[in-house]
Amino acid sequence: MATSSPNISARIFYGLRTDIQYNAHYLTESEIIYPAGGVIVIHNHLQKKQKFIRLQDKHKPIKSLILAPNRRWLALNEIAEEGQKPIITIYDLTTYKRRKILTVPFENSTAKEFACVQFTFDSKYLVAITGEPDWYLYYYNWDKGKVESHAKAQNPSGQGIVESIQCNPTDATLVVITGPFTFRIMNVAETVWRQWGWCKAENINITSCMWLTSDRIMFGTNDGVIMVVENGELRQNCVFRATEIMEMSLKKVEAEAEEGEKVSISSKQDTTSEPTVLEESYPVTCFVNFPKGFAFGCGPGYVHMFEKETPHHWRKRNVYRISKKSYKHTREHPLWSPLDAIQHITIDPNQETLLITTLRKQLYYAKLFGQHMLQNPEIAFAELGPAMHYGPINSLSMCAWKPIFMTSGELDKSIRIWNYMTDDVEMIKLYQEEIHCVSLHPTGLFAIVGFSDKLRFMVVLIDDFEVMREFPIRNCKRAKFSTNGQMFAAVNGQVIQVFSSISFQNVYNLKGHNGRITCLAWSANDLTLVSCGMEGAVYEWSMSTGQRVGEFILKTNQFNACAVNSIGKSAYSVGSDGEIKEIGSNTLRRNLGLINCALDTIVLSRSDMMLFITGGEGGVTSVQLPLLDKAIFNEFHVHNKKVTCIALSYDDQTLVSVAQDASICLWRLTNADGRAIALDKDFAYSKEILISKKDLQEKINSINLLSTRMSELETEHTYQLRQAEATQAEKLKEVHEGYCAAIEELKEKNEQMENEHTHEIGMIQQDITKLRSGHERTLQALEADFNIKLISEYDRYQSLEDKTARMRKDYEQRLEELAESKRQALREMNNMFESKLEEKDILLQELQEQADMETKEHETIKASIEEDADREIIEIRTAYEVQLKEEKDANVRLKGETGLMKKKLISANKEIDEFKHQVSQLKAEHKQFQKVISTLERDVADLKKEISERDGTIQDKEKRIYELKRKKQELEKYKFVLNFKITELKNQIEPKQRTIKELKVQIDDMENEELKLLNVKHELELKINQLNEKLSSAKKDFMSEAERNLTLKNTLKKIKIDLHNMTANFQDPAKLKSNVKALFHKYVEDIDFVRSRVAEDEAIREFNRQRDHLEKQVAALKQQLSKSVGGSKSDIGKIMDENCTLLTEINNLRTELKSTRTRCFQMESILGLSARYIPPATARAKLKHVTEDREKIDENFKQKVEEREEIIVALKEENERLLSKVRCVEESDMMTEVDNDVNKNEG
């Protein structure tokens, strides 16, 4: 007995996820990586082998799949769930493991996905742009997992969206960002991104873009136009119509508009087509560049490829399109469909193959440099791998004699036969009718197919299905051959019809299900058939008698599938409750939970030792048999959609699963030893096929015709060969004679040239001897001249040495004399400076004594100044404390205003739409204020400079304090003038204080109005509470009626169940009569008793209603009491909030107070009230400056007072308007309440 559940591993997985961008890439010339189901598949299409990268969360949506340029790293752009950040997962394609996870580094990002991701050319950095509303660019050093730099990716104007980012092929710091109405070339330098070059794409809908070279960018538009940007500038003369252009030269300056190959457009104006042009324009998509050229998609399923001739010239070489052979797999007539639109293009590393993906679950390829378009104007794409279904696969059937299985498509209306040994599709047949189910005969030579109109028994021929018999069963959802093939069962509504596969007679009609039948299962000996349905019943039928021999009903569950063991004694079923049930002898033996979700399909091996179940979102579960008290199972994930069907091969070695997304997985059983059934040694899969006699005769006739044609062609070929040999022999003879004559002429020429060559060599040797003799003579003459010159130069050298010796002696004597004179001068200088130093010491001592005297005087002056300052501070403090008390009183009065302002804020939130136009004006004012702030900042800088200069002058002024005392009398003359001006200023301040008192009176009036409004509010709240109580009582009445309705429904359901149970006794009238009487006595009561009980029920309801009403009144009174108690708490909270705002205002006033104190101190120093004095001239200048500033301050103060008065008037008007609105709302609420009460009374 096996001790663990069998393990399975995915061997081949057919499928493709078309909801992911860039969903196919070449790793090598034979390996392709693409997403399918819940895995990333690495498919070797030459060896037909696959490897898988399993995703951490197979249900998490993926935006795009990006391959690094070195083809070693793969990045998955995953979309975030609600409340999470988007992530980029990078996988190592050598180990197939996750290497790094990148995410948005900032917490305040609200983007749910990265709009686009791209590796740089060296694969060291990764550039990603988040989607809306952020549109932020992040430059990752992905190996370290950190963001090197970031910037805003959207247009500065905020228009357009970003769909693509392309990195420069030679510069990792240069990228181009494109999208509809977006084009930006950006460069990073020291973590700062800057835009450069052309970017005016506000009216151009860009669909695709690429770097053509390191300095050229090519992009396509939605109107089918190709444009070029070179060195950051748009080439106005390089604008092409994508479907018409045949060659592309980027060096030409003149635009060839008359030839129709170029279309000049302006980036600032909308691109409009001429009214005479009737052709539909298609967008340019999927630009891809490679060293030998580039390719793009444009038109209904077309791919255009341009070959590079020179660095500045490209010529169209081929146009590709999906072939008609591929069209026949999806439709009868080869018409273009939007599903065939090109989604992605990729090129293999050797630049030999072009691969595309569409919205179908299929990869297509074509040779890149095959026939030229002059030979074949439209090259067809071929399918890479088997032709897949489009849409869900709704049925699956396995064959016993052959390694094949059959599938049917729900949307594409096709039947396909697959070979799981060769991994190919052997046959495809399309139909006009919908296909609901298929079943393959164990021999593989016959099949039954359930169409929407009939059930057809078909013969599987070599390349077609031939209908042999039709049965009048419409929309047959389930049909299945018996294990040995002599019978088949088909579902007709709620009846199972069993037919003979030989005589086609209807053997049995099995009735009993009253819901949709979901599954049929035959035992190995064909003596038992098990069926299950949506009504929760599992029935066992005997095929020897046609009677139901077992049943199990669980109405709370909907059974989806069932399986029966080889002897038919026990059955396994799964359904919507997520539990596996083992049923035997009409009883439930085991009931085990598995994966906490609904289970869809089940299959049992022929050995009865392996059980496989599917459920949830694509999981395949292997369960250990026999079942114990707790299920032992393993779950395997490859699909990410619901698995619709599952089947085991005849040898129990291969498991096939199909899903709703048209994906098919072939699983290999890895530890099936001891569990799989033992096959006969001589067992081998059959290779025989059926062919009709007519087709065979046609093929024989065609073979005979071809053989006769072959013999005729051979005779023609031999005759033509002989004629060609004769003509070639004559030509060869002529050529041989010509060659012989030419060889003789060449020999003669060669002899002549050899003679001339020997003569020339003799002449050259004579010339060489002459040159040697002349050279020797000149050499001897040169040697004699050189000896004479050498002697004369030696004599000259001797005389120069004597001169140098004499000059050296003279210089030494002069140096000694100069040294003695310098020593004497140094002694004299030392004596002189020592005498001066003594004099300076005496002066320093005198100055030190003078400085001590001045410091003492300074300290006395300082002490007197500090005493005066302390006295003034005390006076100012008392004055400002009085002022502060007054401000506090004013703040208490302003609390009422803040409450009103809060109410106004609530109403203002409703009127935000009315004030939106004011936002633009405020923005303009904000800009003006920013300009003012900049000017003020400059003034601050200037003032700081002045402060630094004044600090230097302070030291000089302290020295002149003694002189300033003498000038004190002059300043006293000006004191009288200043006192007079101060009295004038006081007279000006008094009227302003009067206006402040008037404002305080107005605030008191507003507080009284607020109290009145609060009283009105309390009255409204009481009315609302009363209405809420009435509503809750109405709700309770409604709930009681609903409960009564529910009890009646339950009794009706019980009556239906009893009636259903009575159907078993239809043929026995006596039992039927007794059952009807029992049913009547059970559910029908005496009329008087019913009436009395109804009266009692009404009295009880009236009593309960009155009690509920009284309880609600008590609760309302309690709430009013709690509100009156808790109102003080809410008032305290409001007061605390208002105190916080007042404290902030007090802090602002303190800062203003400090500034005014400093200014007062300066004024007092100018007026001479303190002990610090300044010269008269500076005092006059400062006095003049102060008086001028005072006039300006008065003017500003008057303006501010007028503005505040206007604001107060506006607030009063707004308050009155809001009060009128409140009264209108209250009146309307009262009217609606009255209407509701009237309606209730009428009801």
mmCIF file with all atom_site columns, C-alpha atoms in Angstrom, residues 889-890 892-894 896-897 900 996-1011 1212:
data_model
loop_
_atom_site.group_PDB
_atom_site.id
_atom_site.type_symbol
_atom_site.label_atom_id
_atom_site.label_alt_id
_atom_site.label_comp_id
_atom_site.label_asym_id
_atom_site.label_entity_id
_atom_site.label_seq_id
_atom_site.pdbx_PDB_ins_code
_atom_site.Cartn_x
_atom_site.Cartn_y
_atom_site.Cartn_z
_atom_site.occupancy
_atom_site.B_iso_or_equiv
_atom_site.pdbx_formal_charge
_atom_site.auth_seq_id
_atom_site.auth_comp_id
_atom_site.auth_asym_id
_atom_site.auth_atom_id
_atom_site.pdbx_PDB_model_num
ATOM 1  C CA . ASP A 1 889  ? -11.049 90.021  26.508 1.00 0.00 ? 889  ASP A CA 1
ATOM 2  C CA . ALA A 1 890  ? -11.219 90.638  22.787 1.00 0.00 ? 890  ALA A CA 1
ATOM 3  C CA . VAL A 1 892  ? -13.037 85.771  24.385 1.00 0.00 ? 892  VAL A CA 1
ATOM 4  C CA . ARG A 1 893  ? -15.449 87.823  22.327 1.00 0.00 ? 893  ARG A CA 1
ATOM 5  C CA . LEU A 1 894  ? -13.926 86.492  19.126 1.00 0.00 ? 894  LEU A CA 1
ATOM 6  C CA . GLY A 1 896  ? -18.250 83.432  19.085 1.00 0.00 ? 896  GLY A CA 1
ATOM 7  C CA . GLU A 1 897  ? -17.003 84.560  15.724 1.00 0.00 ? 897  GLU A CA 1
ATOM 8  C CA . LEU A 1 900  ? -19.872 81.099  13.324 1.00 0.00 ? 900  LEU A CA 1
ATOM 9  C CA . ILE A 1 996  ? -12.063 99.582  17.772 1.00 0.00 ? 996  ILE A CA 1
ATOM 10 C CA . LYS A 1 997  ? -14.686 100.111 20.527 1.00 0.00 ? 997  LYS A CA 1
ATOM 11 C CA . GLU A 1 998  ? -17.445 100.287 17.890 1.00 0.00 ? 998  GLU A CA 1
ATOM 12 C CA . LEU A 1 999  ? -16.229 96.954  16.426 1.00 0.00 ? 999  LEU A CA 1
ATOM 13 C CA . LYS A 1 1000 ? -16.403 95.372  19.894 1.00 0.00 ? 1000 LYS A CA 1
ATOM 14 C CA . VAL A 1 1001 ? -20.077 96.404  20.192 1.00 0.00 ? 1001 VAL A CA 1
ATOM 15 C CA . GLN A 1 1002 ? -20.795 94.755  16.818 1.00 0.00 ? 1002 GLN A CA 1
ATOM 16 C CA . ILE A 1 1003 ? -19.139 91.513  18.034 1.00 0.00 ? 1003 ILE A CA 1
ATOM 17 C CA . ASP A 1 1004 ? -21.468 91.467  21.087 1.00 0.00 ? 1004 ASP A CA 1
ATOM 18 C CA . ASP A 1 1005 ? -24.506 91.733  18.789 1.00 0.00 ? 1005 ASP A CA 1
ATOM 19 C CA . MET A 1 1006 ? -23.219 88.799  16.733 1.00 0.00 ? 1006 MET A CA 1
ATOM 20 C CA . GLU A 1 1007 ? -22.832 86.670  19.871 1.00 0.00 ? 1007 GLU A CA 1
ATOM 21 C CA . ASN A 1 1008 ? -26.494 87.292  20.775 1.00 0.00 ? 1008 ASN A CA 1
ATOM 22 C CA . GLU A 1 1009 ? -27.549 86.155  17.285 1.00 0.00 ? 1009 GLU A CA 1
ATOM 23 C CA . GLU A 1 1010 ? -25.481 82.987  17.746 1.00 0.00 ? 1010 GLU A CA 1
ATOM 24 C CA . LEU A 1 1011 ? -27.363 82.113  20.976 1.00 0.00 ? 1011 LEU A CA 1
ATOM 25 C CA . LYS A 1 1212 ? -22.468 90.013  8.180  1.00 0.00 ? 1212 LYS A CA 1
#
